[in-house]
XYZ file of C-alpha atoms in Angstrom:
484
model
C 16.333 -34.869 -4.213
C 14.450 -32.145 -2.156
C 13.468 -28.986 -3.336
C 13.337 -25.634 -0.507
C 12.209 -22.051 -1.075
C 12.200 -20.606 2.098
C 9.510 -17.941 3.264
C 12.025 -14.573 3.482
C 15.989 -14.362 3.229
C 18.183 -16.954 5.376
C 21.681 -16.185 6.864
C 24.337 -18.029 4.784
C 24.687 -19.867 7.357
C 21.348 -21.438 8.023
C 21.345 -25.037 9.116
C 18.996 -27.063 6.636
C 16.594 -27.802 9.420
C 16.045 -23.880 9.352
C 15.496 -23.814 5.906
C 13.438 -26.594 5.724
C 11.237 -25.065 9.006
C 10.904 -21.863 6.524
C 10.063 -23.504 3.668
C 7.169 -25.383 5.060
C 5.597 -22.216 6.009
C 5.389 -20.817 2.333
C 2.169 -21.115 0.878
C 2.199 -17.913 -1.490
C 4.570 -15.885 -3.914
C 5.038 -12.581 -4.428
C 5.070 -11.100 -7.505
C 8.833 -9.280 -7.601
C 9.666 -11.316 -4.624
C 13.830 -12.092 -4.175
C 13.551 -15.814 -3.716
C 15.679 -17.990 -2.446
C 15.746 -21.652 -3.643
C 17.383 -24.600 -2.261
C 18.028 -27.739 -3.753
C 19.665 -31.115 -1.728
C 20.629 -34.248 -3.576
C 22.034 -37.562 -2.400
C 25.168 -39.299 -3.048
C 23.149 -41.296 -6.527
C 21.178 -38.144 -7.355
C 22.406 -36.107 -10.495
C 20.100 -32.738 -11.552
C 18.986 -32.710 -14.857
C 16.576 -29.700 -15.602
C 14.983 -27.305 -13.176
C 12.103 -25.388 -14.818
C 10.077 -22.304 -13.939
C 6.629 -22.653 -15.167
C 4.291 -18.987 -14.648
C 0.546 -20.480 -16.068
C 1.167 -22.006 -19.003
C 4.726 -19.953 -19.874
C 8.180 -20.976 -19.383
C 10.182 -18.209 -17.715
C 13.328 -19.922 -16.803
C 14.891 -23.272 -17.854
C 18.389 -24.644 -16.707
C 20.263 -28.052 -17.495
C 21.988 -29.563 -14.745
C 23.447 -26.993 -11.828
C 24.099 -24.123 -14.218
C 22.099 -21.741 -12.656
C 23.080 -22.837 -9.067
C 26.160 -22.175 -6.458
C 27.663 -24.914 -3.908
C 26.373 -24.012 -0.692
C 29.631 -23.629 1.438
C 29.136 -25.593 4.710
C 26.384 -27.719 3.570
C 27.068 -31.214 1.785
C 25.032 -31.929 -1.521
C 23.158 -28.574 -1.239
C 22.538 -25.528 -3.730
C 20.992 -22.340 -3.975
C 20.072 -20.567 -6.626
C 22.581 -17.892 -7.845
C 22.020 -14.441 -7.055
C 20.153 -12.579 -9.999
C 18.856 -15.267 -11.517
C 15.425 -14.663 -10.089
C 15.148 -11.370 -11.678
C 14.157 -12.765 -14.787
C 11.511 -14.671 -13.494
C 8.860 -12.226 -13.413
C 9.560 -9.998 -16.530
C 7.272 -12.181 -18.567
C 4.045 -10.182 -19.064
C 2.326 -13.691 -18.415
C 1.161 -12.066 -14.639
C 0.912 -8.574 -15.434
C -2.109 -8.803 -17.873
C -4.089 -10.782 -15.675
C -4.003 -9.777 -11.759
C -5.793 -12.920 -10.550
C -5.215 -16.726 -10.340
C -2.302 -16.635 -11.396
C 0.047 -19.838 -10.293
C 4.160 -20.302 -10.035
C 5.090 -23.679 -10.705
C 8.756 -25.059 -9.878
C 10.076 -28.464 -11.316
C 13.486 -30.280 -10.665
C 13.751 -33.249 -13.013
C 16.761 -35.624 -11.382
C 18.348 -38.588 -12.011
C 18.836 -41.605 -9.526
C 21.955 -43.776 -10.216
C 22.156 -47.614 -9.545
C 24.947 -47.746 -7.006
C 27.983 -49.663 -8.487
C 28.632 -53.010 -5.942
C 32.421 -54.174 -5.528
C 32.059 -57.226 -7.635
C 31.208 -54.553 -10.675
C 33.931 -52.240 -9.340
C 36.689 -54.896 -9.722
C 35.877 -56.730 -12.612
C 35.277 -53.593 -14.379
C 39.307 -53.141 -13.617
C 40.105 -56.292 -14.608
C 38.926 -55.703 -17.941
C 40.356 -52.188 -18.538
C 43.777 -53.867 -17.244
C 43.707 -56.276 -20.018
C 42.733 -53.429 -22.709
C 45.764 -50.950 -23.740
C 44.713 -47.462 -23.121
C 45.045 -45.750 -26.763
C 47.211 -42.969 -27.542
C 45.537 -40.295 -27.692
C 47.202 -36.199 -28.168
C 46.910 -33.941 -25.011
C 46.625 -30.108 -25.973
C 47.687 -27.332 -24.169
C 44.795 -25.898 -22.093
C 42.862 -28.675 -22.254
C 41.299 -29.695 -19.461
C 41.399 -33.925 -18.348
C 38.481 -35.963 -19.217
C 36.007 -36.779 -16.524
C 34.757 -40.042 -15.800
C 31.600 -41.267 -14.735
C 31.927 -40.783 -11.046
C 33.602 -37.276 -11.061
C 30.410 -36.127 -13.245
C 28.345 -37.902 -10.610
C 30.219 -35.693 -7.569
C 29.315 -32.409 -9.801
C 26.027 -32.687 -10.061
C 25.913 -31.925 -13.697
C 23.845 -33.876 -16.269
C 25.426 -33.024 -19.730
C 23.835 -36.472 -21.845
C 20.312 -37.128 -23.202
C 18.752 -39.367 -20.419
C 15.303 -41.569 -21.313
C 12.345 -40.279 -19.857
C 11.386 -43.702 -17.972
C 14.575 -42.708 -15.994
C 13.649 -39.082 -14.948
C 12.426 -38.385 -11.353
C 10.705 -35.309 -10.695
C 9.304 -32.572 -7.894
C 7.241 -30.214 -8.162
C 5.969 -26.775 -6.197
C 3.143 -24.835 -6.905
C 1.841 -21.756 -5.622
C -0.080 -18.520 -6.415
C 1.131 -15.404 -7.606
C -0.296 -12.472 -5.328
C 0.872 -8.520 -6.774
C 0.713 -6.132 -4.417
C 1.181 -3.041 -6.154
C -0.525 -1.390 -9.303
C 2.066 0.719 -11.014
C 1.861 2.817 -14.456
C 4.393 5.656 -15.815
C 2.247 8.827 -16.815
C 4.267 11.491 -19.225
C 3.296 14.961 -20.208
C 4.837 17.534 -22.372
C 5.048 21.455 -20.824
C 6.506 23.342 -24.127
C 6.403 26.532 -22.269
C 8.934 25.218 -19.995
C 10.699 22.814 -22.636
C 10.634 20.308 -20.452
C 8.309 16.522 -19.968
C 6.936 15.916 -16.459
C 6.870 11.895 -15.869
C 4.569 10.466 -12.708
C 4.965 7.268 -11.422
C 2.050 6.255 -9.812
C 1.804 3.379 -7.579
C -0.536 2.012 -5.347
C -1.492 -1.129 -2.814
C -3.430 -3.279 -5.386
C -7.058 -5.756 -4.930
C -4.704 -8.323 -4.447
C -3.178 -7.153 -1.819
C -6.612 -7.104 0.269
C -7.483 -10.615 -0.973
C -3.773 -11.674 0.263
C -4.138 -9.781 3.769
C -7.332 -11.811 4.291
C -5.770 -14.945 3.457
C -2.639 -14.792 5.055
C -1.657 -12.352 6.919
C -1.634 -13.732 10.889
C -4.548 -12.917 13.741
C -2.239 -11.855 16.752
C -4.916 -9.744 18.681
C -7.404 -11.128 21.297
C -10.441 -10.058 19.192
C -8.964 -11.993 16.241
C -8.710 -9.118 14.172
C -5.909 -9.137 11.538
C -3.249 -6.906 11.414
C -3.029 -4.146 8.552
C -0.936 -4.959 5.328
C 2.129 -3.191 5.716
C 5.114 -2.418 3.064
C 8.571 -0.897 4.394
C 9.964 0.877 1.094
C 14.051 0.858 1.807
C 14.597 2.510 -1.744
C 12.836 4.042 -4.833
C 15.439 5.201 -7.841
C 14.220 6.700 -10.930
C 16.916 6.438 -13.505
C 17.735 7.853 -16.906
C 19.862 5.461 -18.967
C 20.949 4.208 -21.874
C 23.844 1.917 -23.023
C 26.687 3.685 -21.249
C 25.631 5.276 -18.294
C 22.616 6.254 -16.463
C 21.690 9.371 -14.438
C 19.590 8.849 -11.247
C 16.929 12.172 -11.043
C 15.331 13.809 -8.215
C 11.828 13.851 -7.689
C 10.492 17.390 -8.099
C 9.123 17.877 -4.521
C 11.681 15.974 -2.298
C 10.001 12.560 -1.461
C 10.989 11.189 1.879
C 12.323 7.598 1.461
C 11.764 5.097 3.437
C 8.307 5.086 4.179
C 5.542 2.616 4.537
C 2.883 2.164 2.837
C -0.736 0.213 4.328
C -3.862 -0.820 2.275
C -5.444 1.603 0.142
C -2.803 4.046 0.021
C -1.460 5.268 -3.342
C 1.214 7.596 -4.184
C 1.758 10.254 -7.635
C 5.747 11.270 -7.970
C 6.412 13.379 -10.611
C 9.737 13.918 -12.433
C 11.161 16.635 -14.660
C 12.869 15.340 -17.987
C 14.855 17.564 -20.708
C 12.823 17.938 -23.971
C 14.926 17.351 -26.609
C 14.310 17.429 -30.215
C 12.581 14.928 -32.028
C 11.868 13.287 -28.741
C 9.439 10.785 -30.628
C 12.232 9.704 -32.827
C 14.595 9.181 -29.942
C 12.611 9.084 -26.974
C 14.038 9.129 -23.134
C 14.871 5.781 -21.857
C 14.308 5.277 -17.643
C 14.575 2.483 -15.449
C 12.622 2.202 -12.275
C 13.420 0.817 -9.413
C 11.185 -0.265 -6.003
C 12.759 -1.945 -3.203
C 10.616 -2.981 -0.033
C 9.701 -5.380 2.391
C 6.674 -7.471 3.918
C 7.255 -8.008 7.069
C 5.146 -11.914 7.875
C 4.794 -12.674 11.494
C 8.874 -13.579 12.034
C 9.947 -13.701 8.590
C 10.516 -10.084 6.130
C 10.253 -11.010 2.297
C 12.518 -8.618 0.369
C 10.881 -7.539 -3.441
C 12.319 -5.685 -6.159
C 10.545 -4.480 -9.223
C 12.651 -2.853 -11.986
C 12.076 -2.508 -15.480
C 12.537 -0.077 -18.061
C 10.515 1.969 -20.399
C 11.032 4.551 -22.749
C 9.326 7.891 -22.223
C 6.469 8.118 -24.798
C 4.374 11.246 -25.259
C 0.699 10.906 -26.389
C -0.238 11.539 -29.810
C -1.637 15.082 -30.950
C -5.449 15.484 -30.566
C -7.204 15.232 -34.384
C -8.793 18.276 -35.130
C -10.659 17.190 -37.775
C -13.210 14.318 -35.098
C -15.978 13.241 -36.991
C -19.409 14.068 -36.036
C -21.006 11.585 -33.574
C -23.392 9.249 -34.521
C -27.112 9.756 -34.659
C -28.156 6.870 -32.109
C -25.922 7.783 -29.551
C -26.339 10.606 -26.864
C -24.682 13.691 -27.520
C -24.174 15.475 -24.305
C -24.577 19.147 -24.520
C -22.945 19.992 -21.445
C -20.694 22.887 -23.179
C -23.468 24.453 -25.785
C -24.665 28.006 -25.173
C -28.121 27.075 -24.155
C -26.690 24.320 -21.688
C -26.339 26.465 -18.651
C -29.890 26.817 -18.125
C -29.867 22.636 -18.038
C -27.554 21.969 -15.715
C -28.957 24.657 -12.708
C -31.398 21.857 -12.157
C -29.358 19.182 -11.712
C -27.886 18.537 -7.790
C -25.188 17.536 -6.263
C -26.679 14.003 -5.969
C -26.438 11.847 -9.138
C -28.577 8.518 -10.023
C -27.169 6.289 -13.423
C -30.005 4.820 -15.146
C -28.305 1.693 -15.533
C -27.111 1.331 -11.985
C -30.067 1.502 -9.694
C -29.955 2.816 -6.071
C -26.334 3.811 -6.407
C -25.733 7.813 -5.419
C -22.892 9.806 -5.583
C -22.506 13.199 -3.998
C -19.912 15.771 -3.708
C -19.963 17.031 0.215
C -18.081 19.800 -0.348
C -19.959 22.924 -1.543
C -18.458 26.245 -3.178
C -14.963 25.278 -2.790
C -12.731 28.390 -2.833
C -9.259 27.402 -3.809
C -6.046 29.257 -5.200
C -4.433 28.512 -8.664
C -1.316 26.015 -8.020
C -2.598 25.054 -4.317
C -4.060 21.397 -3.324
C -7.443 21.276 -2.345
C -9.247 17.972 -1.109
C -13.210 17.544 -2.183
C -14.978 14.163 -0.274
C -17.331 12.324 -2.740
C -20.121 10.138 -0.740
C -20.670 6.767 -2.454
C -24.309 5.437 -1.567
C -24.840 1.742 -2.416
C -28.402 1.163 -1.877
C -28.506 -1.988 -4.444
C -28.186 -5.616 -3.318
C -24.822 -5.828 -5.048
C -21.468 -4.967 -4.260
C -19.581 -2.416 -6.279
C -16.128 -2.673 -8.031
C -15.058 1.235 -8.812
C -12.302 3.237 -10.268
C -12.312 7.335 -10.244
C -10.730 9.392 -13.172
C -10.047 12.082 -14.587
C -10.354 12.470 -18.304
C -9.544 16.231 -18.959
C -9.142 15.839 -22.952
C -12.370 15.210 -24.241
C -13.120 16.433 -27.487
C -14.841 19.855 -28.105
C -18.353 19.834 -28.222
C -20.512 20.170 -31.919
C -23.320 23.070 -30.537
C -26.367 22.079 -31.645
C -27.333 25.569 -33.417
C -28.802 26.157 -36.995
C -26.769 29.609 -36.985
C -23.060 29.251 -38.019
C -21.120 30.742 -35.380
C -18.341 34.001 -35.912
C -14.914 33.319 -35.408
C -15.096 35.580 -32.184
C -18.300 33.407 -30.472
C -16.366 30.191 -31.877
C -12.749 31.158 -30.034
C -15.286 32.330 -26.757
C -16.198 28.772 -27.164
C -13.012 27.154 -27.419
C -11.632 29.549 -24.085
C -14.340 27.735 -22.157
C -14.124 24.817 -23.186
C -10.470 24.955 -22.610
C -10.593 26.283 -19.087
C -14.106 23.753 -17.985
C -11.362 20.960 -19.009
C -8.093 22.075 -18.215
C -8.446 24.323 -15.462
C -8.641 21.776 -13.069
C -6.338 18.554 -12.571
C -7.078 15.440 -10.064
C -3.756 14.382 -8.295
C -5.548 10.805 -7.225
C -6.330 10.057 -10.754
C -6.917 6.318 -11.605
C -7.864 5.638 -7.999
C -8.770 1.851 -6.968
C -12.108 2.453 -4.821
C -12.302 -0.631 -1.932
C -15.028 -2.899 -2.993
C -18.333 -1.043 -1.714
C -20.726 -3.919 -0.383
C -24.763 -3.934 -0.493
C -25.863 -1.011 1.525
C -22.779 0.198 2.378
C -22.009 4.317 2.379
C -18.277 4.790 1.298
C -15.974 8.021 1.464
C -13.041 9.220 -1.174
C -11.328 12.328 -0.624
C -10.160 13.118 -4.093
C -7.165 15.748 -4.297
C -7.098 18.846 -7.047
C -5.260 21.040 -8.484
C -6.534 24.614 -10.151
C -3.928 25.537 -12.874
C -6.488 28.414 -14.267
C -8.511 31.137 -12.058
C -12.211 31.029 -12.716
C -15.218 29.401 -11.556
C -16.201 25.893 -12.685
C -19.897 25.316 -12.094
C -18.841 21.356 -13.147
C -16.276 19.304 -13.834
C -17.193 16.993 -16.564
C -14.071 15.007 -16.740
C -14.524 13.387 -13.526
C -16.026 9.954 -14.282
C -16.557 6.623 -12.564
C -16.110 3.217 -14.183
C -17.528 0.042 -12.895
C -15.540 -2.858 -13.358
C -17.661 -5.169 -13.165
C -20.222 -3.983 -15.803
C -18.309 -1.662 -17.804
C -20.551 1.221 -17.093
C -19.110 4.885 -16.983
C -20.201 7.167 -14.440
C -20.483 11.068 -14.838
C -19.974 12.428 -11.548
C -18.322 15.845 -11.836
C -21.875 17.189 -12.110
C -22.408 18.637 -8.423
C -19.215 20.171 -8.135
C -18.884 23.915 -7.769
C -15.212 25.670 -7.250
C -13.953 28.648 -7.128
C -10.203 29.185 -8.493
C -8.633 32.268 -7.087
């Protein structure tokens, strides 16, 4: 028995020299990737279980040649059917955990003890001297098969001993490279939901480029990471029929996509009532290709997901506690604070790290993009693992005044508040910074929005997490923008 899963789709009419000459290339899989397995037995081989094993979870399990076609043209060889790999990687087994994750194939087979002509004819002799019983034929019902037309099959349908079981096994990592989410929001004005999928080239993807991807140049520098998107479908369904949308600004497809690039496309849904009751239901779909020296691996990630709106903000938040910090960034008497602080900001738990805004008095208009460039100064001896966002619904502040406040100074309050969070939206929210290294100076070009005229002396929803110590960031400090 031999086991083959080529590196990138085959004609149907590939020799099994070709497929073997792919197959001994592979030395990764990709997560979503449309794989193509080939199994070859001998004339004494039967199949008895091929298994799919993703860490320690069992995605896919057949008996015999169930989940395999005859490959026309090619004696004692099958491929897997079409479709059957699609359920391979819907285990969330790989998507909680990015990293070391490992595929592992296993083809359990049978060899049979060839039958000499001694055995052959004396095994006739007996069965002549036996009558055959009687035994009622029903319409429809198909002849029995003996031994040797189950052999010619290929399927194993009896219990065989485990001293008698031949196996082979394949084993490879699992490398994503994309980082995907579904972002929903609710515009009542407009009675409608805006949904964004977000996508972008994942750490993995780096990690797999240095690994794998061939040195063709002189200098021996390897080529860029490349994905050729051939289709992107966004899909409202259910269990009739399903609906494909239209992005709202027309999205040119195909396109490629390189290291470090991510992409925000937002949809328009109906809102319908009691949407939390019966919620939209979408399916996604992402078809592209790696092109690999010679070879082009084709991936497809679908899934579906209904469309889920967050939870109204509790009015009633309790008071923070006592021994921890409570930032008075939006408290009448903060203003005078914050005119000493610059555009250059120091964590105390992360030493000789900087971040700066380059961009000073930004003048914008409300609804058009604007780009601000935030420097990233790693002056520390270690390397830095950061991811930008935007949180723009923190809860109001508690002012820190003895005086109750009047309704009017409470709803000035609330408009500021409201505009210092809100005004402002970051398209590249949730974006993957490349790993900064020990004295290394790095540069993001973040995109906004302004949805509300004014001027924003801050913008205190822009934070920085570090991955690797779990330490938030405040970084919207030194910004200053004008909304027109």
């Amino acid at each position: 028995m031999e086991c083959y899963i080529p590196l990138g789709k085959l004609a149907d009419n590939a020799a099994i020299a070709e497929v073997k000459q792919s197959h001994d290339s592979r030395r990764f899989v990709v997560f979503d990737e449309d794989l193509s397995i080939y199994l070859r037995a001998g004339d004494t081989t039967r199949l008895h279980r091929f298994t799919v094993w993703i860490n320690d979870a069992k995605v896919l399990q057949s008996q015999g040649v169930a989940s395999f076609n005859k490959v026309t043209g090619l004696d004692a060889c099958w491929i897997l059917k079409p479709g059957t790999t699609d359920s391979l990687f819907r285990s969330s087994v790989v998507m909680n955990n990015g990293y070391n994750n490992q595929i592992k194939f296993t083809v359990e087979y049978v060899e049979d003890v060839p039958i000499s002509d001694d055995q052959k004819s004396s095994s006739e002799d007996g069965d002549n001297d036996i009558l055959p019983s009687f035994e009622p034929v029903l319409p429809g019902q198909p002849p029995k098969q003996n031994a040797n037309s189950i052999h010619q099959s290929g399927l194993s349908i009896m219990n065989v001993p485990p001293e008698q079981l031949k196996s082979i096994t394949l084993q490879y990592p699992i490398y994503s490279l994309l980082n995907m989410r579904l972002r929903n929001s609710m515009l009542k004005n407009r009675h409608c939901i805006i949904s964004s999928l977000d996508f972008q080239t994942s750490k993995a993807s780096i990690q797999f480029s240095e690994r794998y991807l061939p040195s063709s140049r002189p200098d021996g520098i390897r080529p860029e990471l490349r994905l050729d998107f051939q289709e992107l479908r966004y899909e409202l369904v259910d269990r009739t029929a399903r609906c494909p949308l239209d992005p709202i600004t027309p999205f040119p497809v195909p396109f490629q996509a390189v290291a470090h690039d991510s992409y925000s496309i937002s949809y328009q849904l109906p809102l319908v009532p009691d949407h939390n009751l019966s919620p939209h239901r979408v399916k996604i779909t992402l078809k592209y290709v790696m092109p690999l020296g010679n070879h082009r691996l084709p991936i497809t990630t679908t899934w579906e997901t209904d469309v889920t709106l967050k939870k109204p903000a509790i009015t009633n938040t309790p008071q923070p506690s006592s021994s921890l910090p409570t930032s008075r960034m939006y408290t009448l008497g903060s203003r005078i604070n914050l005119l000493g602080s610059t555009t250059s900001f120091t964590n105390n738990k992360l030493n000789n790290v900087k971040f700066k805004f380059l961009d000073k008095n930004v003048n914008a208009y409300k609804g058009a993009q604007f780009t601000m460039t935030l420097q990233i100064v790693n002056s520390s001896t270690q390397p830095l693992d950061l991811v930008i966002y935007y949180n723009n619904r923190n809860p109001p502040p508690h002012p820190q005044i003895s005086v109750p406040l009047s309704l009017d100074k409470q709803y000035q309050m609330y408009k500021r508040y409201r505009r210092t969070t809100e005004g402002v939206i970051l398209l590249s929210n949730d974006y993957k910074v490349p790993l900064v290294g020990p004295h290394e100076t790095y540069f993001v070009r973040l995109n906004f929005v302004g949805i509300i005229s004014g001027y924003y002396s801050t913008l205190p929803g822009l934070k920085i997490v570090d991955l690797q110590r779990n330490e938030l960031i405040e970084v919207g400090l030194g910004a200053s923008i004008y909304i027109h």
